[in-house]
Short mmCIF file of C-alpha atoms in Angstrom, two decimals:
data_model
loop_
_atom_site.label_atom_id
_atom_site.label_comp_id
_atom_site.label_asym_id
_atom_site.label_seq_id
_atom_site.Cartn_x
_atom_site.Cartn_y
_atom_site.Cartn_z
CA MET A 190 -23.41 11.41 0.95
CA ILE A 191 -20.26 8.94 1.97
CA GLY A 192 -16.67 9.93 2.48
CA VAL A 193 -14.14 7.93 2.58
CA LEU A 194 -10.73 9.01 3.42
CA ALA A 195 -8.40 8.96 0.86
CA VAL A 196 -5.31 10.76 2.60
CA GLN A 197 -3.77 6.82 2.01
CA GLY A 198 -4.70 2.85 1.67
CA ASP A 199 -7.44 0.92 -0.02
CA PHE A 200 -10.32 3.90 -0.58
CA ARG A 201 -10.01 3.31 -4.20
CA GLU A 202 -11.88 -0.63 -3.41
CA HIS A 203 -13.89 0.93 -0.80
CA GLU A 204 -15.41 3.35 -3.78
CA LEU A 205 -15.29 0.16 -6.43
CA VAL A 206 -18.31 -1.28 -3.86
CA PHE A 207 -20.37 2.07 -2.97
CA GLN A 208 -20.35 2.33 -7.00
CA ARG A 209 -21.60 -0.55 -7.60
CA MET A 210 -24.34 0.13 -4.84
CA GLY A 211 -24.79 2.74 -6.24
CA VAL A 212 -24.02 5.24 -3.98
CA PRO A 213 -22.56 8.45 -4.35
CA ILE A 214 -18.43 9.37 -2.94
CA ARG A 215 -16.80 11.46 -2.30
CA ARG A 216 -12.98 12.11 -1.66
CA VAL A 217 -11.72 13.52 1.59
CA ARG A 218 -8.01 14.90 2.43
CA ARG A 219 -9.02 18.44 4.02
CA ALA A 220 -11.18 19.56 6.37
CA GLY A 221 -12.96 21.46 4.29
CA ASP A 222 -14.29 18.15 2.18
CA LEU A 223 -16.40 16.86 5.23
CA ALA A 224 -19.41 19.67 4.78
CA GLY A 225 -22.12 17.40 3.25
CA VAL A 226 -21.02 14.91 4.51
CA SER A 227 -22.63 11.99 6.53
CA GLY A 228 -20.74 9.30 7.28
CA LEU A 229 -17.23 8.82 6.20
CA VAL A 230 -15.11 5.33 5.37
CA ILE A 231 -11.46 4.98 6.52
CA PRO A 232 -9.92 2.75 4.50
CA GLY A 233 -6.79 0.23 5.25
CA GLY A 234 -3.35 1.45 4.64
CA GLU A 235 -0.39 2.62 7.19
CA SER A 236 -2.08 3.74 10.24
CA THR A 237 1.20 5.76 11.43
CA THR A 238 1.29 7.55 7.89
CA ILE A 239 -2.69 8.05 7.70
CA GLY A 240 -3.13 9.44 10.68
CA LYS A 241 -0.42 12.38 10.74
CA LEU A 242 -1.96 12.89 6.94
CA ALA A 243 -5.17 13.34 8.42
CA ARG A 244 -4.35 15.54 11.17
CA GLU A 245 -2.14 17.99 8.99
CA TYR A 246 -5.56 19.24 6.78
CA GLY A 247 -7.73 19.38 9.21
CA VAL A 248 -9.52 16.30 8.71
CA GLU A 249 -8.66 14.62 12.10
CA GLU A 250 -10.12 18.26 14.07
CA GLU A 251 -13.29 18.06 11.45
CA ALA A 252 -14.37 14.39 12.27
CA ARG A 253 -14.18 14.67 16.53
CA ARG A 254 -15.80 18.14 16.04
CA ARG A 255 -18.61 16.59 13.29
CA TYR A 256 -18.80 13.04 15.14
CA GLN A 257 -19.45 14.02 18.66
CA GLU A 258 -22.41 16.90 17.01
CA GLY A 259 -23.49 13.51 15.83
CA THR A 260 -23.90 14.35 12.38
CA LEU A 261 -21.38 12.14 10.96
CA ALA A 262 -20.93 8.42 11.59
CA LEU A 263 -18.10 6.64 11.37
CA TRP A 264 -16.63 2.71 10.01
CA GLY A 265 -12.65 2.45 10.82
CA THR A 266 -11.20 -1.00 8.25
CA CYS A 267 -8.18 -2.42 10.08
CA ALA A 268 -5.42 0.62 9.65
CA GLY A 269 -9.70 3.05 10.14
CA ALA A 270 -9.87 0.92 13.31
CA ILE A 271 -6.84 1.52 15.00
CA TRP A 272 -7.64 5.82 13.96
CA LEU A 273 -11.17 5.50 15.71
CA ALA A 274 -9.77 3.34 19.08
CA GLN A 275 -9.65 5.73 22.38
CA GLU A 276 -6.27 3.83 23.22
CA ILE A 277 -3.82 2.26 20.91
CA GLU A 278 -1.40 -0.08 23.40
CA GLY A 279 2.26 0.66 23.29
CA TYR A 280 1.82 3.73 21.50
CA PRO A 281 -0.19 6.60 23.11
CA ASP A 282 1.25 9.24 20.88
CA GLN A 283 0.24 8.10 17.44
CA PRO A 284 -1.85 10.44 15.87
CA ARG A 285 -5.61 8.91 15.53
CA LEU A 286 -9.28 10.43 16.37
CA GLY A 287 -10.11 7.90 19.08
CA VAL A 288 -13.51 8.65 19.79
CA LEU A 289 -13.89 5.28 20.25
CA ASP A 290 -14.25 3.64 23.41
CA MET A 291 -11.83 0.81 22.40
CA SER A 292 -8.26 -0.15 23.00
CA VAL A 293 -6.33 -1.52 20.10
CA ALA A 294 -3.12 -3.43 19.76
CA ARG A 295 -1.44 -3.32 16.21
CA ASN A 296 -0.44 -5.39 14.89
CA ALA A 297 -0.74 -7.64 17.08
CA TYR A 298 -1.39 -11.17 14.52
CA GLY A 299 2.19 -11.17 13.86
CA ARG A 300 4.23 -9.82 10.47
CA GLN A 301 3.01 -10.43 6.79
CA VAL A 302 2.76 -13.82 6.53
CA GLU A 303 0.67 -14.30 10.16
CA SER A 304 -1.83 -12.18 7.80
CA PHE A 305 -4.53 -14.44 6.45
CA GLU A 306 -7.99 -15.22 5.21
CA THR A 307 -11.29 -17.12 6.46
CA GLU A 308 -15.44 -17.44 6.67
CA LEU A 309 -17.05 -15.62 9.75
CA ALA A 310 -20.00 -15.53 11.29
CA ILE A 311 -21.88 -11.63 12.12
CA ASP A 312 -25.01 -11.49 14.64
CA GLY A 313 -27.59 -10.92 11.92
CA PHE A 314 -26.17 -12.08 9.20
CA GLU A 315 -27.21 -15.05 7.50
CA ARG A 316 -24.35 -16.64 6.03
CA PRO A 317 -20.68 -17.00 6.80
CA PHE A 318 -18.86 -13.11 5.60
CA HIS A 319 -15.56 -13.71 3.26
CA ALA A 320 -12.92 -11.85 5.63
CA VAL A 321 -9.33 -10.64 4.30
CA PHE A 322 -6.81 -10.04 7.87
CA ILE A 323 -4.31 -8.54 6.62
CA ARG A 324 -1.52 -7.16 9.17
CA ALA A 325 -4.23 -7.08 11.46
CA PRO A 326 -5.25 -4.96 14.97
CA VAL A 327 -7.31 -7.11 17.85
CA ILE A 328 -9.26 -5.01 20.16
CA THR A 329 -8.33 -5.76 24.04
CA ARG A 330 -11.49 -3.60 25.15
CA VAL A 331 -14.36 -2.27 24.65
CA GLY A 332 -16.29 0.19 26.08
CA GLU A 333 -19.78 -0.23 27.44
CA GLY A 334 -21.36 2.13 24.59
CA MET A 335 -20.35 -0.83 22.26
CA ARG A 336 -21.83 -4.54 21.07
CA VAL A 337 -19.85 -6.64 19.52
CA ILE A 338 -22.05 -9.06 16.16
CA ALA A 339 -18.23 -11.10 15.05
CA ARG A 340 -15.27 -12.67 16.54
CA TYR A 341 -12.43 -14.84 15.30
CA ARG A 342 -11.02 -16.92 18.04
CA GLU A 343 -12.21 -14.58 21.02
CA ASP A 344 -10.89 -11.65 19.55
CA PRO A 345 -13.89 -9.04 18.45
CA VAL A 346 -13.23 -8.38 14.74
CA PHE A 347 -16.57 -6.27 13.83
CA VAL A 348 -17.52 -3.70 16.50
CA ILE A 349 -20.54 -1.24 16.42
CA GLY A 350 -21.58 1.83 18.71
CA GLU A 351 -24.74 4.23 17.90
CA ARG A 352 -22.78 5.77 15.25
CA ALA A 353 -19.79 3.99 13.96
CA MET A 354 -18.12 0.80 13.80
CA VAL A 355 -15.02 -0.90 13.33
CA THR A 356 -13.79 -4.10 11.21
CA THR A 357 -10.21 -5.18 11.75
CA PHE A 358 -10.76 -7.05 8.43
CA HIS A 359 -10.77 -5.69 5.04
CA PRO A 360 -14.80 -6.00 3.38
CA GLU A 361 -13.66 -3.60 0.58
CA LEU A 362 -11.43 -6.46 -1.30
CA THR A 363 -14.06 -8.54 -1.31
CA SER A 364 -16.87 -8.52 -3.62
CA ASP A 365 -18.99 -8.59 -1.45
CA PRO A 366 -21.14 -5.59 0.00
CA ARG A 367 -23.28 -6.62 3.10
CA VAL A 368 -20.89 -4.74 5.46
CA HIS A 369 -20.78 -1.56 3.30
CA ARG A 370 -24.71 -2.26 3.30
CA PHE A 371 -25.32 -2.35 7.19
CA PHE A 372 -22.92 1.24 6.86
CA THR A 373 -25.10 2.63 4.90
CA ASP A 374 -27.97 1.58 7.44
CA LEU A 375 -26.34 2.65 9.82
CA VAL A 376 -25.64 6.06 8.66
CA GLU A 377 -29.44 6.29 7.35
CA ARG A 378 -31.33 5.58 10.45
CA GLU A 379 -32.26 8.93 12.66
CA VAL A 380 -32.41 7.30 15.46
CA PRO A 381 -29.22 6.54 16.97
CA LEU A 382 -28.90 1.92 16.75
CA LYS A 383 -29.10 1.15 20.03
CA VAL A 384 -26.45 -0.87 21.31
CA GLY A 385 -25.72 -2.11 24.93
CA MET B 6 -10.70 -22.74 8.74
CA GLU B 7 -8.40 -19.64 8.06
CA ALA B 8 -5.66 -19.27 4.91
CA LYS B 9 -2.45 -18.25 4.89
CA GLY B 10 0.00 -16.99 2.17
CA THR B 11 -2.69 -16.74 -0.24
CA LEU B 12 -2.87 -14.14 -3.24
CA LYS B 13 -5.41 -12.65 -1.63
CA VAL B 14 -3.68 -12.08 1.59
CA LYS B 15 -0.23 -10.91 -0.61
CA THR B 16 -2.15 -8.68 -2.78
CA GLY B 17 -4.01 -7.38 -0.36
CA PHE B 18 -1.75 -6.32 1.26
CA ALA B 19 0.01 -4.37 -1.99
CA GLU B 20 -3.61 -2.14 -2.05
CA MET B 21 -2.65 -1.45 1.62
CA PHE B 22 0.18 0.74 0.35
CA LYS B 23 -1.06 2.51 -1.94
CA GLY B 24 -1.11 6.68 -2.14
CA GLY B 25 2.40 6.10 0.39
CA VAL B 26 6.33 6.56 0.04
CA ILE B 27 8.32 2.83 0.45
CA MET B 28 11.80 4.69 1.97
CA ASP B 29 15.04 2.92 1.71
CA VAL B 30 17.07 3.06 4.39
CA THR B 31 20.55 1.71 5.35
CA THR B 32 19.94 1.78 9.47
CA PRO B 33 17.39 1.89 12.14
CA GLU B 34 17.99 5.44 12.60
CA GLN B 35 17.29 6.60 8.96
CA ALA B 36 14.08 3.65 9.45
CA GLU B 37 12.56 6.23 12.43
CA ILE B 38 12.71 9.33 10.11
CA ALA B 39 10.95 7.06 7.97
CA GLU B 40 7.98 6.43 9.65
CA GLU B 41 8.07 10.07 11.45
CA ALA B 42 7.92 10.66 8.36
CA GLY B 43 4.63 8.74 6.94
CA ALA B 44 6.13 6.43 4.49
CA VAL B 45 4.20 3.11 5.18
CA ALA B 46 6.86 0.62 4.59
CA VAL B 47 11.03 1.09 4.68
CA MET B 48 13.45 -1.36 2.29
CA ALA B 49 16.06 -2.43 4.40
CA LEU B 50 19.55 -2.52 2.69
CA GLU B 51 23.66 -2.10 3.14
CA ARG B 52 23.77 0.36 0.91
CA VAL B 53 21.29 2.73 -1.52
CA PRO B 54 21.66 2.30 -5.07
CA ALA B 55 24.06 5.94 -5.66
CA ASP B 56 26.46 3.87 -3.29
CA ILE B 57 26.31 1.10 -5.06
CA ARG B 58 27.25 2.35 -8.68
CA ALA B 59 29.87 4.59 -7.34
CA GLN B 60 31.49 1.83 -5.76
CA GLY B 61 30.56 -1.31 -7.95
CA GLY B 62 31.52 -4.63 -6.76
CA VAL B 63 29.02 -7.58 -6.68
CA ALA B 64 25.27 -6.07 -3.90
CA ARG B 65 23.61 -9.06 -2.19
CA MET B 66 20.97 -9.42 0.06
CA ALA B 67 21.53 -7.31 3.44
CA ASP B 68 23.59 -8.93 6.83
CA PRO B 69 20.07 -10.44 8.76
CA LYS B 70 21.50 -8.73 11.59
CA LYS B 71 21.47 -5.22 9.97
CA ILE B 72 17.80 -5.76 8.84
CA LYS B 73 16.80 -7.67 12.14
CA GLU B 74 18.02 -4.21 13.84
CA ILE B 75 15.16 -2.34 11.53
CA MET B 76 12.71 -4.45 12.07
CA ALA B 77 12.84 -3.96 15.49
CA ALA B 78 13.18 -0.19 15.21
CA VAL B 79 10.10 0.30 13.34
CA SER B 80 6.28 -0.29 13.48
CA ILE B 81 5.88 -0.12 9.74
CA PRO B 82 6.13 -2.57 7.41
CA VAL B 83 10.34 -3.53 6.18
CA MET B 84 10.95 -4.80 3.22
CA ALA B 85 14.66 -6.45 1.85
CA LYS B 86 16.50 -7.41 -1.19
CA VAL B 87 16.85 -10.17 -3.14
CA ARG B 88 19.16 -11.02 -5.96
CA ILE B 89 16.99 -10.96 -9.22
CA GLY B 90 16.91 -15.70 -8.89
CA HIS B 91 18.56 -16.02 -5.64
CA PHE B 92 15.50 -18.18 -3.61
CA ALA B 93 17.84 -19.09 -0.91
CA GLU B 94 18.90 -15.25 -0.13
CA ALA B 95 14.19 -15.19 -0.21
CA MET B 96 14.77 -18.22 1.91
CA ILE B 97 16.38 -16.26 4.34
CA LEU B 98 14.81 -13.12 4.33
CA GLU B 99 11.21 -14.82 5.15
CA ALA B 100 12.59 -16.72 7.85
CA LEU B 101 13.76 -13.54 9.07
CA GLY B 102 9.75 -12.11 9.44
CA VAL B 103 10.51 -9.90 6.48
CA ASP B 104 7.00 -8.53 4.94
CA PHE B 105 7.79 -8.06 1.49
CA ILE B 106 10.61 -8.89 -0.56
CA ASP B 107 11.90 -6.87 -3.87
CA GLU B 108 13.88 -9.39 -6.26
CA SER B 109 15.67 -6.42 -7.70
CA GLU B 110 17.45 -5.21 -10.46
CA VAL B 111 19.41 -2.95 -8.49
CA LEU B 112 21.50 -5.78 -6.49
CA THR B 113 24.33 -8.27 -8.95
CA PRO B 114 21.27 -10.34 -10.21
CA ALA B 115 22.26 -13.74 -9.07
CA ASP B 116 21.00 -16.89 -12.00
CA GLU B 117 20.18 -14.78 -15.61
CA GLU B 118 17.38 -16.61 -16.53
CA HIS B 119 14.98 -17.84 -14.31
CA HIS B 120 13.22 -15.31 -12.06
CA ILE B 121 12.19 -17.05 -8.25
CA ASP B 122 9.28 -19.08 -8.35
CA LYS B 123 7.63 -16.81 -5.76
CA TRP B 124 4.39 -18.76 -5.54
CA ALA B 125 6.75 -21.19 -3.28
CA PHE B 126 6.33 -18.66 -0.56
CA LYS B 127 4.01 -17.05 1.64
CA VAL B 128 6.27 -13.80 1.89
CA PRO B 129 4.03 -11.60 -0.57
CA PHE B 130 7.30 -9.94 -3.18
CA VAL B 131 7.63 -6.90 -5.16
CA ASN B 132 9.43 -7.09 -8.69
CA GLY B 133 10.88 -4.43 -10.84
CA ALA B 134 9.05 -4.36 -14.52
CA ARG B 135 10.55 -2.30 -17.86
CA ASP B 136 6.88 -2.57 -19.88
CA LEU B 137 3.75 -4.12 -19.26
CA GLY B 138 4.86 -7.69 -20.74
CA GLU B 139 7.42 -7.94 -18.13
CA ALA B 140 5.09 -6.64 -15.62
CA LEU B 141 3.01 -9.73 -16.54
CA ARG B 142 5.85 -11.99 -16.62
CA ARG B 143 6.37 -11.32 -12.92
CA ILE B 144 2.83 -11.08 -11.98
CA ALA B 145 2.82 -14.85 -14.00
CA GLU B 146 5.89 -16.13 -11.59
CA GLY B 147 3.57 -14.64 -8.20
CA ALA B 148 4.83 -11.24 -8.02
CA ALA B 149 1.82 -9.40 -5.75
CA MET B 150 3.96 -6.23 -6.31
CA ILE B 151 5.04 -4.69 -9.43
CA ARG B 152 7.00 -1.33 -9.97
CA THR B 153 8.77 0.83 -12.25
CA LYS B 154 12.57 -0.38 -12.63
CA GLY B 155 13.23 3.22 -13.64
CA GLU B 156 16.89 3.84 -13.41
CA ALA B 157 17.78 3.73 -9.75
CA GLY B 158 20.63 5.63 -8.25
CA THR B 159 20.44 7.92 -10.22
CA GLY B 160 18.24 10.28 -9.02
CA ASN B 161 17.25 11.39 -13.20
CA VAL B 162 13.28 10.11 -13.53
CA VAL B 163 13.51 9.75 -17.01
CA GLU B 164 13.00 6.46 -17.10
CA ALA B 165 10.86 6.11 -14.33
CA VAL B 166 8.38 7.80 -16.47
CA ARG B 167 9.57 6.15 -19.89
CA HIS B 168 8.49 2.81 -18.04
CA ALA B 169 4.96 3.92 -16.50
CA ARG B 170 4.08 5.78 -19.95
CA ARG B 171 5.05 2.66 -21.83
CA MET B 172 2.77 0.73 -19.42
CA TRP B 173 -0.09 2.26 -19.81
CA LYS B 174 -0.33 2.83 -23.43
CA GLN B 175 0.59 -1.31 -23.81
CA ILE B 176 -2.42 -1.17 -21.76
CA ARG B 177 -4.99 0.84 -23.58
CA TRP B 178 -4.10 -1.21 -26.50
CA LEU B 179 -4.73 -4.06 -25.07
CA GLN B 180 -8.04 -2.57 -24.36
CA SER B 181 -8.96 -1.45 -28.03
CA LEU B 182 -7.99 -5.42 -29.63
CA ARG B 183 -11.55 -7.78 -30.20
CA GLY B 184 -10.89 -10.96 -28.26
CA ASP B 185 -9.65 -13.06 -30.98
CA GLU B 186 -6.95 -10.44 -31.28
CA LEU B 187 -5.76 -11.58 -27.71
CA PRO B 188 -4.20 -15.04 -29.08
CA ALA B 189 -1.30 -12.37 -31.03
CA ALA B 190 -0.79 -10.41 -28.96
CA ALA B 191 0.51 -12.41 -26.02
CA LYS B 192 3.07 -13.93 -27.81
CA GLU B 193 4.03 -10.35 -28.77
CA LEU B 194 4.10 -9.38 -25.21
CA GLY B 195 5.98 -12.53 -23.71
CA ALA B 196 3.09 -12.59 -21.46
CA PRO B 197 0.62 -15.94 -21.13
CA LEU B 198 -3.04 -15.58 -22.24
CA ASP B 199 -4.89 -15.43 -19.15
CA LEU B 200 -3.30 -12.29 -17.76
CA VAL B 201 -3.29 -10.52 -20.45
CA LYS B 202 -6.96 -11.28 -21.00
CA TRP B 203 -7.06 -10.21 -18.07
CA VAL B 204 -5.78 -6.90 -18.10
CA HIS B 205 -8.05 -6.56 -21.29
CA GLU B 206 -11.14 -6.75 -19.13
CA HIS B 207 -10.11 -4.40 -17.06
CA GLY B 208 -8.08 -2.26 -18.01
CA LYS B 209 -5.47 -1.55 -15.34
CA LEU B 210 -2.54 -4.42 -13.73
CA PRO B 211 -3.82 -7.05 -11.48
CA VAL B 212 -1.30 -5.99 -8.82
CA VAL B 213 -0.20 -3.43 -7.48
CA ASN B 214 2.03 -0.83 -9.09
CA PHE B 215 4.14 1.64 -8.03
CA ALA B 216 6.89 4.14 -9.64
CA ALA B 217 10.10 3.55 -8.56
CA GLY B 218 14.44 4.36 -9.73
CA GLY B 219 15.00 8.23 -10.26
CA VAL B 220 12.30 9.31 -7.96
CA ALA B 221 14.18 12.82 -5.83
CA THR B 222 11.24 15.41 -5.32
CA PRO B 223 7.78 15.75 -4.64
CA ALA B 224 7.63 16.75 -7.76
CA ASP B 225 9.18 14.05 -9.23
CA ALA B 226 6.61 11.73 -7.25
CA ALA B 227 3.89 14.44 -8.80
CA LEU B 228 4.39 13.71 -11.48
CA MET B 229 4.64 9.96 -11.51
CA MET B 230 1.63 9.65 -9.70
CA HIS B 231 -0.21 12.10 -12.43
CA LEU B 232 0.95 8.74 -14.74
CA GLY B 233 -1.02 6.97 -12.86
CA MET B 234 1.35 4.97 -10.40
CA GLU B 235 -0.43 3.85 -7.27
CA GLY B 236 2.22 5.33 -5.00
CA VAL B 237 6.50 5.64 -5.41
CA PHE B 238 10.04 4.14 -3.70
CA VAL B 239 12.29 6.88 -3.09
CA GLY B 240 16.33 5.09 -2.82
CA SER B 241 18.86 7.35 -3.12
CA GLY B 242 16.97 10.37 -3.12
CA ILE B 243 15.91 10.67 0.99
CA PHE B 244 19.87 9.85 2.62
CA LYS B 245 21.49 11.54 0.28
CA SER B 246 20.11 15.04 -0.27
CA GLY B 247 20.96 17.86 1.88
CA ASP B 248 18.37 17.47 4.61
CA PRO B 249 16.72 13.73 4.86
CA LYS B 250 14.06 14.94 7.47
CA LYS B 251 12.31 17.35 5.02
CA ARG B 252 12.36 16.11 1.80
CA ALA B 253 10.79 12.87 3.49
CA ARG B 254 8.21 14.65 4.52
CA ALA B 255 7.42 16.42 1.11
CA ILE B 256 7.45 13.36 -0.94
CA VAL B 257 4.72 11.33 1.30
CA ARG B 258 2.33 15.24 1.35
CA ALA B 259 3.33 14.95 -2.74
CA VAL B 260 2.00 11.51 -3.19
CA THR B 261 -1.31 12.03 -1.14
CA HIS B 262 -1.95 15.78 -2.64
CA TYR B 263 -0.81 15.08 -6.17
CA ASP B 264 -3.52 16.59 -7.67
CA ASP B 265 -3.41 19.93 -5.35
CA PRO B 266 -0.19 22.63 -6.81
CA GLU B 267 -1.41 24.79 -3.90
CA VAL B 268 0.74 21.83 -1.51
CA LEU B 269 2.94 20.44 -3.78
CA ALA B 270 4.30 24.22 -3.74
CA GLU B 271 4.54 24.49 -0.28
CA VAL B 272 6.12 21.56 0.46
CA SER B 273 8.62 21.70 -2.41
CA GLU B 274 9.96 25.19 -0.73
CA ASP B 275 13.14 24.96 1.01
CA LEU B 276 14.22 21.89 0.63
CA GLY B 277 17.78 22.10 0.24
CA GLU B 278 20.15 20.39 -1.25
CA PRO B 279 19.22 17.13 -4.03
CA MET B 280 21.01 14.65 -4.40
CA VAL B 281 23.34 14.71 -7.54
CA GLY B 282 21.47 13.47 -10.75
CA ILE B 283 23.24 11.35 -13.68
CA ASN B 284 22.87 11.88 -17.12
CA ILE B 285 21.07 8.56 -18.05
CA ASP B 286 22.73 9.45 -21.26
CA LEU B 287 26.28 9.32 -20.36
CA ILE B 288 25.27 6.26 -18.37
CA PRO B 289 27.59 3.68 -20.87
CA GLU B 290 24.63 0.44 -21.88
CA GLU B 291 25.83 -2.54 -19.91
CA GLU B 292 25.81 -0.26 -16.87
CA ARG B 293 22.15 0.14 -16.51
CA LEU B 294 20.50 -0.91 -14.46
CA ALA B 295 17.00 -1.74 -16.17
CA LYS B 296 18.54 -4.13 -18.43
CA ARG B 297 18.42 -6.55 -15.66
CA GLY B 298 16.33 -9.05 -15.53
CA TRP B 299 13.88 -9.85 -19.02
#
């Protein structure tokens, strides 16, 4: 079962993509909702808000335990990417899961008027992917266990690990399900993806 | 090639606010309290609606210096209000780098006939609406987000409830029509036919729709979420109450957990004095803010 963290943000857009693919979805708001979930999507939204609300009702702690135990795959989009990162530059105290060996800088492209959309080449994808970046973070460091599979200009925007992936853009805002399919494949793998 | 200021980028940004609370603030200190409580954005203002109502006079865009101070104080998005039709105020806010502009009936209208041509801007706009026709007219002008007008500065949720229910009733009505009945419906609503067709097909507004105007308690916020709103603006309700920190935090939790009565009960407890409300029947027609704009 795929879960979508539903404390704040565009979780409904993720659900709609999965529903069109015929993948059943559960909304996760409290720790107990993670039972039976093998892949958790963290949507776009406001990362400070998501971080606080996920901590209060035990989701953060339970997700960390399950990820470390190897029974939960993770995908963070935009704010979700920030939540997964070990280091958030300039905001050391911001609540987050912090399990992925990478650093991010929030709002690094500037304020909303600098948000943009573009065609993005992704390793292993036959055609470019239409990517929407909204007050997006920039991934400033990627650890050894992670592999960059797409960059915009010089910066990594799609990074994968053995049981996790991060996109700084919003595949849920376009009707193209390829990145969502990539995640369900990652979740279903019996042997973790080989990276690095 | 990258494209900025597109419809997708504007409406997509509004999607990120969903399930969240946007709070009116008048100082950097209030903005910090809002961020700490878990607000998804703040609305930078000179005076909250309750004070505008009490003090009277012409209400205008806030001083750019104040907006800049608030932008410097928090990492979350900052919105600010302009008067209806005052596109020069909007140009100033866009130049300041404000993330979202509210073309708001809470300020004194600058133009009684025309709203701002919002397509001309890279920065996205939110507009108030009392019904579906008004919402679609604003979207046709380029609004990337809609909110109910409610009756700002009253602490009384009744108008926001009326506007939310009316909008959904009209959406359900549109869905029930035959295709060849839509042009007449568009005429009746006073809205462009292409948007009327879109709503007929999808059963919702084409942009994010928030509640605003009179939300004062966690229960008010939860009520609006149950009525199909996708998030909540809180104006005077927080910083005109006895314990703003606690109330701000409680309203954020109430929006996330609106269908979980246990959490609602927990966060509603011991919040101190709410803002003093106003009975809307006692406000003379000409002083009602929701009447501003068309």
